[in-house]
PDB file of C-alpha atoms and ligand atoms in Angstrom:
ATOM      1  CA  MET A   1      80.014  59.865  88.354  1.00  0.00           C
ATOM      2  CA  THR A   2      81.491  63.322  88.845  1.00  0.00           C
ATOM      3  CA  ASP A   3      80.525  66.133  86.516  1.00  0.00           C
ATOM      4  CA  LEU A   4      81.517  69.616  85.478  1.00  0.00           C
ATOM      5  CA  SER A   5      79.203  71.250  88.022  1.00  0.00           C
ATOM      6  CA  LEU A   6      80.495  74.527  89.373  1.00  0.00           C
ATOM      7  CA  ALA A   7      77.153  75.666  90.754  1.00  0.00           C
ATOM      8  CA  GLY A   8      77.602  77.718  93.902  1.00  0.00           C
ATOM      9  CA  LYS A   9      81.405  77.784  93.665  1.00  0.00           C
ATOM     10  CA  ARG A  10      82.953  81.109  94.672  1.00  0.00           C
ATOM     11  CA  VAL A  11      85.490  82.137  92.069  1.00  0.00           C
ATOM     12  CA  VAL A  12      87.943  85.043  92.141  1.00  0.00           C
ATOM     13  CA  VAL A  13      89.493  86.078  88.814  1.00  0.00           C
ATOM     14  CA  THR A  14      92.338  88.602  88.763  1.00  0.00           C
ATOM     15  CA  GLY A  15      92.816  90.694  85.648  1.00  0.00           C
ATOM     16  CA  ALA A  16      89.106  90.266  84.904  1.00  0.00           C
ATOM     17  CA  GLY A  17      88.603  93.797  83.611  1.00  0.00           C
ATOM     18  CA  GLY A  18      88.745  92.553  80.008  1.00  0.00           C
ATOM     19  CA  GLY A  19      90.308  89.977  77.706  1.00  0.00           C
ATOM     20  CA  LEU A  20      90.835  86.418  78.885  1.00  0.00           C
ATOM     21  CA  GLY A  21      90.109  87.320  82.516  1.00  0.00           C
ATOM     22  CA  ARG A  22      86.661  88.587  81.580  1.00  0.00           C
ATOM     23  CA  ALA A  23      86.113  85.468  79.455  1.00  0.00           C
ATOM     24  CA  PHE A  24      87.023  83.245  82.446  1.00  0.00           C
ATOM     25  CA  ALA A  25      84.670  85.246  84.677  1.00  0.00           C
ATOM     26  CA  LEU A  26      81.744  84.977  82.251  1.00  0.00           C
ATOM     27  CA  ALA A  27      82.346  81.264  81.649  1.00  0.00           C
ATOM     28  CA  PHE A  28      82.386  80.422  85.371  1.00  0.00           C
ATOM     29  CA  ALA A  29      79.253  82.502  85.931  1.00  0.00           C
ATOM     30  CA  HIS A  30      77.581  80.682  83.043  1.00  0.00           C
ATOM     31  CA  ALA A  31      78.482  77.397  84.794  1.00  0.00           C
ATOM     32  CA  GLY A  32      76.613  78.558  87.908  1.00  0.00           C
ATOM     33  CA  ALA A  33      79.448  80.029  89.977  1.00  0.00           C
ATOM     34  CA  LYS A  34      79.575  83.300  91.863  1.00  0.00           C
ATOM     35  CA  VAL A  35      82.409  85.380  90.437  1.00  0.00           C
ATOM     36  CA  LEU A  36      84.432  88.218  91.913  1.00  0.00           C
ATOM     37  CA  ALA A  37      86.083  90.120  89.067  1.00  0.00           C
ATOM     38  CA  ALA A  38      89.254  91.878  90.246  1.00  0.00           C
ATOM     39  CA  ASP A  39      91.523  94.185  88.295  1.00  0.00           C
ATOM     40  CA  ILE A  40      93.770  97.210  88.680  1.00  0.00           C
ATOM     41  CA  ASN A  41      91.362  98.606  86.081  1.00  0.00           C
ATOM     42  CA  ALA A  42      88.433  99.028  88.496  1.00  0.00           C
ATOM     43  CA  ALA A  43      86.011 100.223  85.808  1.00  0.00           C
ATOM     44  CA  GLY A  44      86.733  97.127  83.725  1.00  0.00           C
ATOM     45  CA  ALA A  45      86.133  94.856  86.726  1.00  0.00           C
ATOM     46  CA  ASP A  46      82.838  96.643  87.456  1.00  0.00           C
ATOM     47  CA  GLU A  47      81.786  96.181  83.839  1.00  0.00           C
ATOM     48  CA  THR A  48      82.534  92.445  83.983  1.00  0.00           C
ATOM     49  CA  ALA A  49      80.457  92.101  87.177  1.00  0.00           C
ATOM     50  CA  ASP A  50      77.601  94.012  85.509  1.00  0.00           C
ATOM     51  CA  MET A  51      77.752  91.657  82.522  1.00  0.00           C
ATOM     52  CA  ILE A  52      77.371  88.698  84.905  1.00  0.00           C
ATOM     53  CA  GLY A  53      74.445  90.138  86.847  1.00  0.00           C
ATOM     54  CA  GLU A  54      73.386  88.969  90.306  1.00  0.00           C
ATOM     55  CA  ASN A  55      76.216  86.443  90.713  1.00  0.00           C
ATOM     56  CA  GLY A  56      78.832  88.977  89.658  1.00  0.00           C
ATOM     57  CA  PHE A  57      80.930  91.051  92.059  1.00  0.00           C
ATOM     58  CA  SER A  58      83.894  93.339  91.568  1.00  0.00           C
ATOM     59  CA  CYS A  59      86.868  94.735  93.429  1.00  0.00           C
ATOM     60  CA  ALA A  60      89.885  96.827  92.499  1.00  0.00           C
ATOM     61  CA  VAL A  61      93.208  95.125  93.190  1.00  0.00           C
ATOM     62  CA  ASN A  62      96.887  95.598  92.564  1.00  0.00           C
ATOM     63  CA  VAL A  63      98.174  92.036  92.779  1.00  0.00           C
ATOM     64  CA  THR A  64     101.742  93.166  93.485  1.00  0.00           C
ATOM     65  CA  ASP A  65     100.635  94.671  96.790  1.00  0.00           C
ATOM     66  CA  ARG A  66     100.030  92.474  99.837  1.00  0.00           C
ATOM     67  CA  ALA A  67      97.565  94.874 101.478  1.00  0.00           C
ATOM     68  CA  SER A  68      95.598  95.153  98.252  1.00  0.00           C
ATOM     69  CA  CYS A  69      95.387  91.337  97.992  1.00  0.00           C
ATOM     70  CA  THR A  70      94.226  91.195 101.613  1.00  0.00           C
ATOM     71  CA  ALA A  71      91.509  93.732 100.785  1.00  0.00           C
ATOM     72  CA  LEU A  72      90.483  91.518  97.847  1.00  0.00           C
ATOM     73  CA  ALA A  73      90.207  88.500 100.136  1.00  0.00           C
ATOM     74  CA  GLU A  74      88.098  90.543 102.565  1.00  0.00           C
ATOM     75  CA  SER A  75      85.910  91.543  99.641  1.00  0.00           C
ATOM     76  CA  ALA A  76      85.496  87.864  98.667  1.00  0.00           C
ATOM     77  CA  ILE A  77      84.426  87.051 102.221  1.00  0.00           C
ATOM     78  CA  ALA A  78      82.042  90.011 102.412  1.00  0.00           C
ATOM     79  CA  GLN A  79      80.468  89.516  98.986  1.00  0.00           C
ATOM     80  CA  MET A  80      80.559  85.722  98.513  1.00  0.00           C
ATOM     81  CA  GLY A  81      81.269  84.303 101.979  1.00  0.00           C
ATOM     82  CA  GLY A  82      84.762  83.112 100.955  1.00  0.00           C
ATOM     83  CA  ALA A  83      86.432  81.565  97.924  1.00  0.00           C
ATOM     84  CA  ASP A  84      86.787  78.100  96.384  1.00  0.00           C
ATOM     85  CA  VAL A  85      88.689  78.987  93.220  1.00  0.00           C
ATOM     86  CA  LEU A  86      91.372  81.596  92.487  1.00  0.00           C
ATOM     87  CA  ILE A  87      92.365  82.311  88.902  1.00  0.00           C
ATOM     88  CA  ASN A  88      95.648  84.230  88.747  1.00  0.00           C
ATOM     89  CA  ASN A  89      95.204  85.785  85.328  1.00  0.00           C
ATOM     90  CA  ALA A  90      96.440  89.371  85.872  1.00  0.00           C
ATOM     91  CA  ALA A  91      99.676  90.112  84.055  1.00  0.00           C
ATOM     92  CA  LEU A  92     101.628  92.611  82.036  1.00  0.00           C
ATOM     93  CA  TYR A  93     101.220  91.284  78.512  1.00  0.00           C
ATOM     94  CA  GLY A  94      99.950  93.337  75.597  1.00  0.00           C
ATOM     95  CA  THR A  95     101.631  96.570  76.616  1.00  0.00           C
ATOM     96  CA  LEU A  96     105.122  95.047  76.581  1.00  0.00           C
ATOM     97  CA  GLU A  97     107.440  96.250  73.862  1.00  0.00           C
ATOM     98  CA  ARG A  98     109.297  93.505  72.002  1.00  0.00           C
ATOM     99  CA  ARG A  99     113.064  93.935  72.293  1.00  0.00           C
ATOM    100  CA  PRO A 100     116.204  91.801  71.999  1.00  0.00           C
ATOM    101  CA  PHE A 101     116.818  90.297  75.432  1.00  0.00           C
ATOM    102  CA  ALA A 102     120.020  92.282  75.928  1.00  0.00           C
ATOM    103  CA  GLU A 103     118.169  95.557  75.444  1.00  0.00           C
ATOM    104  CA  ILE A 104     115.202  95.119  77.772  1.00  0.00           C
ATOM    105  CA  ASP A 105     115.048  98.048  80.223  1.00  0.00           C
ATOM    106  CA  GLU A 106     115.806  96.958  83.789  1.00  0.00           C
ATOM    107  CA  ASP A 107     112.785  98.783  85.161  1.00  0.00           C
ATOM    108  CA  VAL A 108     110.505  97.062  82.629  1.00  0.00           C
ATOM    109  CA  TRP A 109     112.049  93.680  83.546  1.00  0.00           C
ATOM    110  CA  ASP A 110     111.334  94.421  87.236  1.00  0.00           C
ATOM    111  CA  LYS A 111     107.750  95.494  86.541  1.00  0.00           C
ATOM    112  CA  VAL A 112     107.045  92.295  84.595  1.00  0.00           C
ATOM    113  CA  MET A 113     108.417  90.182  87.434  1.00  0.00           C
ATOM    114  CA  ALA A 114     106.480  92.231  89.994  1.00  0.00           C
ATOM    115  CA  VAL A 115     103.097  91.691  88.349  1.00  0.00           C
ATOM    116  CA  ASN A 116     103.483  88.326  86.598  1.00  0.00           C
ATOM    117  CA  VAL A 117     105.508  86.494  89.257  1.00  0.00           C
ATOM    118  CA  LYS A 118     105.237  88.302  92.581  1.00  0.00           C
ATOM    119  CA  GLY A 119     101.561  89.048  91.907  1.00  0.00           C
ATOM    120  CA  VAL A 120     100.776  85.327  91.560  1.00  0.00           C
ATOM    121  CA  TRP A 121     102.614  84.680  94.824  1.00  0.00           C
ATOM    122  CA  GLN A 122     100.878  87.527  96.688  1.00  0.00           C
ATOM    123  CA  ALA A 123      97.381  86.552  95.581  1.00  0.00           C
ATOM    124  CA  SER A 124      97.989  82.837  96.141  1.00  0.00           C
ATOM    125  CA  ARG A 125      99.383  83.235  99.649  1.00  0.00           C
ATOM    126  CA  THR A 126      96.489  85.532 100.551  1.00  0.00           C
ATOM    127  CA  PHE A 127      93.798  83.183  99.218  1.00  0.00           C
ATOM    128  CA  ALA A 128      95.270  79.820 100.246  1.00  0.00           C
ATOM    129  CA  PRO A 129      93.819  80.104 103.787  1.00  0.00           C
ATOM    130  CA  LEU A 130      90.347  80.817 102.351  1.00  0.00           C
ATOM    131  CA  LEU A 131      90.527  77.790 100.063  1.00  0.00           C
ATOM    132  CA  LYS A 132      91.712  75.615 102.961  1.00  0.00           C
ATOM    133  CA  ALA A 133      88.892  76.973 105.134  1.00  0.00           C
ATOM    134  CA  ALA A 134      86.433  75.938 102.415  1.00  0.00           C
ATOM    135  CA  GLY A 135      87.645  72.341 102.816  1.00  0.00           C
ATOM    136  CA  GLY A 136      89.683  72.484  99.623  1.00  0.00           C
ATOM    137  CA  GLY A 137      89.768  74.384  96.386  1.00  0.00           C
ATOM    138  CA  SER A 138      91.569  75.146  93.207  1.00  0.00           C
ATOM    139  CA  ILE A 139      94.153  77.698  92.107  1.00  0.00           C
ATOM    140  CA  ILE A 140      94.565  78.141  88.369  1.00  0.00           C
ATOM    141  CA  ASN A 141      97.570  80.149  87.245  1.00  0.00           C
ATOM    142  CA  VAL A 142      97.644  81.560  83.741  1.00  0.00           C
ATOM    143  CA  ALA A 143     101.054  81.077  82.107  1.00  0.00           C
ATOM    144  CA  SER A 144     101.662  80.936  78.361  1.00  0.00           C
ATOM    145  CA  ALA A 145     102.546  78.436  75.677  1.00  0.00           C
ATOM    146  CA  THR A 146     105.519  80.694  74.851  1.00  0.00           C
ATOM    147  CA  VAL A 147     107.327  78.990  77.769  1.00  0.00           C
ATOM    148  CA  PHE A 148     107.648  75.844  75.641  1.00  0.00           C
ATOM    149  CA  SER A 149     108.490  77.430  72.298  1.00  0.00           C
ATOM    150  CA  GLY A 150     110.434  80.462  73.459  1.00  0.00           C
ATOM    151  CA  SER A 151     109.369  83.805  72.035  1.00  0.00           C
ATOM    152  CA  PRO A 152     112.082  86.018  70.623  1.00  0.00           C
ATOM    153  CA  MET A 153     112.208  89.660  71.738  1.00  0.00           C
ATOM    154  CA  TRP A 154     110.073  88.898  74.777  1.00  0.00           C
ATOM    155  CA  MET A 155     112.332  87.225  77.289  1.00  0.00           C
ATOM    156  CA  HIS A 156     111.032  89.034  80.379  1.00  0.00           C
ATOM    157  CA  TYR A 157     107.491  87.854  79.654  1.00  0.00           C
ATOM    158  CA  VAL A 158     108.482  84.272  78.812  1.00  0.00           C
ATOM    159  CA  ALA A 159     110.714  84.056  81.906  1.00  0.00           C
ATOM    160  CA  SER A 160     107.885  85.319  84.109  1.00  0.00           C
ATOM    161  CA  LYS A 161     105.486  82.695  82.775  1.00  0.00           C
ATOM    162  CA  GLY A 162     108.081  79.954  83.207  1.00  0.00           C
ATOM    163  CA  ALA A 163     108.309  80.997  86.840  1.00  0.00           C
ATOM    164  CA  VAL A 164     104.529  80.710  87.134  1.00  0.00           C
ATOM    165  CA  ILE A 165     104.715  77.055  86.055  1.00  0.00           C
ATOM    166  CA  ALA A 166     107.545  76.322  88.494  1.00  0.00           C
ATOM    167  CA  MET A 167     105.741  78.088  91.353  1.00  0.00           C
ATOM    168  CA  SER A 168     102.542  76.189  90.606  1.00  0.00           C
ATOM    169  CA  ARG A 169     104.289  72.832  90.977  1.00  0.00           C
ATOM    170  CA  THR A 170     105.708  73.935  94.315  1.00  0.00           C
ATOM    171  CA  MET A 171     102.398  75.294  95.583  1.00  0.00           C
ATOM    172  CA  ALA A 172     100.679  72.089  94.457  1.00  0.00           C
ATOM    173  CA  ARG A 173     102.995  70.089  96.712  1.00  0.00           C
ATOM    174  CA  GLU A 174     102.612  72.467  99.675  1.00  0.00           C
ATOM    175  CA  LEU A 175      98.815  72.753  99.459  1.00  0.00           C
ATOM    176  CA  GLY A 176      97.873  69.215  98.392  1.00  0.00           C
ATOM    177  CA  GLY A 177      97.512  68.045 101.992  1.00  0.00           C
ATOM    178  CA  ASP A 178      94.732  70.612 102.419  1.00  0.00           C
ATOM    179  CA  ASN A 179      92.964  69.438  99.264  1.00  0.00           C
ATOM    180  CA  VAL A 180      93.906  72.586  97.385  1.00  0.00           C
ATOM    181  CA  ARG A 181      94.885  71.795  93.798  1.00  0.00           C
ATOM    182  CA  VAL A 182      97.138  74.112  91.791  1.00  0.00           C
ATOM    183  CA  ASN A 183      97.286  73.881  88.011  1.00  0.00           C
ATOM    184  CA  VAL A 184      98.334  76.017  85.073  1.00  0.00           C
ATOM    185  CA  MET A 185      96.650  77.141  81.894  1.00  0.00           C
ATOM    186  CA  ALA A 186      99.148  77.796  79.088  1.00  0.00           C
ATOM    187  CA  PRO A 187      97.229  79.397  76.229  1.00  0.00           C
ATOM    188  CA  GLY A 188      98.664  79.980  72.797  1.00  0.00           C
ATOM    189  CA  PHE A 189      98.231  83.306  71.048  1.00  0.00           C
ATOM    190  CA  THR A 190      94.556  84.143  71.627  1.00  0.00           C
ATOM    191  CA  MET A 191      92.441  86.932  70.194  1.00  0.00           C
ATOM    192  CA  THR A 192      91.926  89.456  72.979  1.00  0.00           C
ATOM    193  CA  GLU A 193      92.020  93.235  72.618  1.00  0.00           C
ATOM    194  CA  ALA A 194      95.586  93.122  73.936  1.00  0.00           C
ATOM    195  CA  SER A 195      96.649  90.547  71.327  1.00  0.00           C
ATOM    196  CA  LEU A 196      94.957  92.366  68.480  1.00  0.00           C
ATOM    197  CA  ALA A 197      96.845  95.531  69.436  1.00  0.00           C
ATOM    198  CA  LEU A 198     100.141  93.663  69.840  1.00  0.00           C
ATOM    199  CA  ILE A 199     100.913  92.772  66.233  1.00  0.00           C
ATOM    200  CA  ASP A 200      99.567  93.477  62.775  1.00  0.00           C
ATOM    201  CA  ASN A 201      97.468  90.729  61.222  1.00  0.00           C
ATOM    202  CA  ALA A 202      97.139  89.034  64.623  1.00  0.00           C
ATOM    203  CA  ARG A 203      94.448  86.695  63.354  1.00  0.00           C
ATOM    204  CA  SER A 204      96.794  84.983  60.948  1.00  0.00           C
ATOM    205  CA  TYR A 205      99.912  85.082  63.178  1.00  0.00           C
ATOM    206  CA  GLY A 206     101.400  81.587  63.560  1.00  0.00           C
ATOM    207  CA  VAL A 207      98.380  79.865  62.047  1.00  0.00           C
ATOM    208  CA  ASP A 208     100.470  78.221  59.327  1.00  0.00           C
ATOM    209  CA  ARG A 209     102.593  76.518  62.051  1.00  0.00           C
ATOM    210  CA  ALA A 210      99.607  75.197  63.974  1.00  0.00           C
ATOM    211  CA  ALA A 211      97.747  71.917  63.586  1.00  0.00           C
ATOM    212  CA  LEU A 212      94.431  73.796  63.631  1.00  0.00           C
ATOM    213  CA  LYS A 213      94.503  76.378  60.862  1.00  0.00           C
ATOM    214  CA  ARG A 214      92.692  79.226  62.580  1.00  0.00           C
ATOM    215  CA  ALA A 215      93.115  81.910  65.226  1.00  0.00           C
ATOM    216  CA  LEU A 216      92.323  81.001  68.850  1.00  0.00           C
ATOM    217  CA  GLU A 217      89.384  82.762  70.495  1.00  0.00           C
ATOM    218  CA  THR A 218      88.831  83.202  74.235  1.00  0.00           C
ATOM    219  CA  ASP A 219      86.021  80.617  74.036  1.00  0.00           C
ATOM    220  CA  ASP A 220      88.657  78.067  72.975  1.00  0.00           C
ATOM    221  CA  ILE A 221      90.570  78.654  76.210  1.00  0.00           C
ATOM    222  CA  VAL A 222      87.989  78.952  78.979  1.00  0.00           C
ATOM    223  CA  GLY A 223      86.870  75.308  78.888  1.00  0.00           C
ATOM    224  CA  GLY A 224      90.252  74.251  80.244  1.00  0.00           C
ATOM    225  CA  ALA A 225      89.802  76.416  83.321  1.00  0.00           C
ATOM    226  CA  LEU A 226      86.278  75.093  83.928  1.00  0.00           C
ATOM    227  CA  PHE A 227      87.654  71.556  83.740  1.00  0.00           C
ATOM    228  CA  LEU A 228      90.594  72.261  86.071  1.00  0.00           C
ATOM    229  CA  ALA A 229      88.308  73.821  88.695  1.00  0.00           C
ATOM    230  CA  SER A 230      85.705  71.055  88.465  1.00  0.00           C
ATOM    231  CA  PRO A 231      85.423  67.658  90.166  1.00  0.00           C
ATOM    232  CA  LEU A 232      86.401  66.116  86.814  1.00  0.00           C
ATOM    233  CA  ALA A 233      89.978  67.196  87.597  1.00  0.00           C
ATOM    234  CA  SER A 234      89.847  66.068  91.240  1.00  0.00           C
ATOM    235  CA  ALA A 235      93.185  64.197  91.111  1.00  0.00           C
ATOM    236  CA  MET A 236      94.966  66.680  88.875  1.00  0.00           C
ATOM    237  CA  THR A 237      97.448  69.043  90.478  1.00  0.00           C
ATOM    238  CA  GLY A 238     100.784  70.596  89.563  1.00  0.00           C
ATOM    239  CA  GLN A 239      99.980  70.183  85.866  1.00  0.00           C
ATOM    240  CA  THR A 240     100.049  72.516  82.880  1.00  0.00           C
ATOM    241  CA  LEU A 241      97.272  72.454  80.323  1.00  0.00           C
ATOM    242  CA  VAL A 242      98.479  73.768  76.972  1.00  0.00           C
ATOM    243  CA  ILE A 243      95.692  75.031  74.718  1.00  0.00           C
ATOM    244  CA  ASP A 244      97.337  76.378  71.599  1.00  0.00           C
ATOM    245  CA  GLY A 245      95.683  74.854  68.555  1.00  0.00           C
ATOM    246  CA  GLY A 246      98.570  72.418  68.224  1.00  0.00           C
ATOM    247  CA  ARG A 247     101.405  74.867  67.632  1.00  0.00           C
ATOM    248  CA  GLN A 248     104.003  73.586  70.097  1.00  0.00           C
ATOM    249  CA  PHE A 249     104.610  70.132  68.726  1.00  0.00           C
ATOM    250  CA  ILE A 250     105.150  71.228  65.133  1.00  0.00           C
TER     251      ILE A 250
HETATM  252  N1  NAD B   1      95.972  86.727  74.825  1.00  0.00           N
HETATM  253  C1  NAD B   1      96.936  85.830  74.605  1.00  0.00           C
HETATM  254  O1  NAD B   1      97.303  85.504  73.464  1.00  0.00           O
HETATM  255  C2  NAD B   1      97.598  85.148  75.774  1.00  0.00           C
HETATM  256  C3  NAD B   1      98.347  83.989  75.535  1.00  0.00           C
HETATM  257  C4  NAD B   1      98.950  83.354  76.598  1.00  0.00           C
HETATM  258  C5  NAD B   1      98.784  83.843  77.877  1.00  0.00           C
HETATM  259  N2  NAD B   1      98.056  84.979  78.081  1.00  0.00           N
HETATM  260  C6  NAD B   1      97.887  85.438  79.441  1.00  0.00           C
HETATM  261  O2  NAD B   1      96.494  85.559  79.703  1.00  0.00           O
HETATM  262  C7  NAD B   1      96.274  86.592  80.644  1.00  0.00           C
HETATM  263  C8  NAD B   1      95.294  87.617  80.098  1.00  0.00           C
HETATM  264  O3  NAD B   1      95.770  88.124  78.873  1.00  0.00           O
HETATM  265  P1  NAD B   1      94.888  89.127  77.961  1.00  0.00           P
HETATM  266  O4  NAD B   1      95.199  88.829  76.564  1.00  0.00           O
HETATM  267  O5  NAD B   1      93.481  89.111  78.411  1.00  0.00           O
HETATM  268  O6  NAD B   1      95.598  90.531  78.295  1.00  0.00           O
HETATM  269  P2  NAD B   1      95.081  91.781  79.124  1.00  0.00           P
HETATM  270  O7  NAD B   1      96.191  92.771  79.128  1.00  0.00           O
HETATM  271  O8  NAD B   1      93.757  92.229  78.594  1.00  0.00           O
HETATM  272  O9  NAD B   1      94.840  91.198  80.582  1.00  0.00           O
HETATM  273  C9  NAD B   1      95.649  91.464  81.692  1.00  0.00           C
HETATM  274  C10 NAD B   1      94.803  92.076  82.768  1.00  0.00           C
HETATM  275  O10 NAD B   1      95.590  92.189  83.959  1.00  0.00           O
HETATM  276  C11 NAD B   1      95.315  93.449  84.557  1.00  0.00           C
HETATM  277  N3  NAD B   1      96.446  93.851  85.393  1.00  0.00           N
HETATM  278  C12 NAD B   1      97.674  94.291  84.986  1.00  0.00           C
HETATM  279  N4  NAD B   1      98.434  94.586  86.053  1.00  0.00           N
HETATM  280  C13 NAD B   1      97.683  94.313  87.160  1.00  0.00           C
HETATM  281  C14 NAD B   1      97.931  94.415  88.557  1.00  0.00           C
HETATM  282  N5  NAD B   1      99.103  94.855  89.036  1.00  0.00           N
HETATM  283  N6  NAD B   1      96.940  94.041  89.401  1.00  0.00           N
HETATM  284  C15 NAD B   1      95.751  93.600  88.922  1.00  0.00           C
HETATM  285  N7  NAD B   1      95.448  93.504  87.617  1.00  0.00           N
HETATM  286  C16 NAD B   1      96.424  93.845  86.741  1.00  0.00           C
HETATM  287  C17 NAD B   1      95.086  94.392  83.375  1.00  0.00           C
HETATM  288  O11 NAD B   1      94.380  95.557  83.766  1.00  0.00           O
HETATM  289  C18 NAD B   1      94.316  93.499  82.428  1.00  0.00           C
HETATM  290  O12 NAD B   1      92.924  93.594  82.615  1.00  0.00           O
HETATM  291  C19 NAD B   1      97.652  87.159  80.980  1.00  0.00           C
HETATM  292  O13 NAD B   1      98.175  86.468  82.101  1.00  0.00           O
HETATM  293  C20 NAD B   1      98.457  86.815  79.740  1.00  0.00           C
HETATM  294  O14 NAD B   1      99.837  86.768  80.011  1.00  0.00           O
HETATM  295  C21 NAD B   1      97.457  85.633  77.057  1.00  0.00           C
END
């Protein structure tokens, strides 16, 4: 019988300087993994590693930049001896202004695609050899439930997360022969600092349309990532796990 054991796994989480990324990092550490917290916000990544303690490590990274991703991989090798799991969580999210799709600034559109799409590609292509060298591994890409519902005034973000799902299916096919699984987490609106700053009354936003009549907390989301990285999901690849309190089907 397989179990949820992640003891000794070497996990790299991008965008782990706060919010969901930090929650993923803490959850994997709690499950016995070594965790390298990476973020463009180096102080935030350091803080996450400090919260973890002896199994926590940190590194600054700009996921849009190939050399920076290479430096992150070198850091994973130096600090943990390699990597078994990569969580592509870094994204432009809470800072994005909501605008009708026709009025989104071109430079903002390009920045969203650079971080949310190209960043996932850069980090994945840098870490795939490490995961293969480990005899197999797991990439978990963080998309968004907005891909399935649409989200007005936010087309750049929704488009970027749709691309993440499409890329994940392709990577799953390319990497499956090396026992590297690639799956997607698609959270609904979840209470992070970024979400709370995004709209007024965030805690009640959309709750009336959901099956579960409450706001989603980061603890509601992290279990999906633990499952996807674990032996319990050993035959699961190319899939998208929606955790949204039952909003999408209503
Ligand atoms: N909170 C939600 O409701 C929600 C819902 C669905 C999906 N998501 C996704 O979950 C992830 C985390 O969201 P969050 O709410 O914690 O927001 P957040 O803004 O706190 O997290 C994003 C993190 O990415 C980092 N980052 C940004 N650009 C980077 C770059 N170029 N290189 C490296 N790091 C970079 C930021 O510093 C930040 O720590 C994002 O991918 C977001 O799109 C969030």
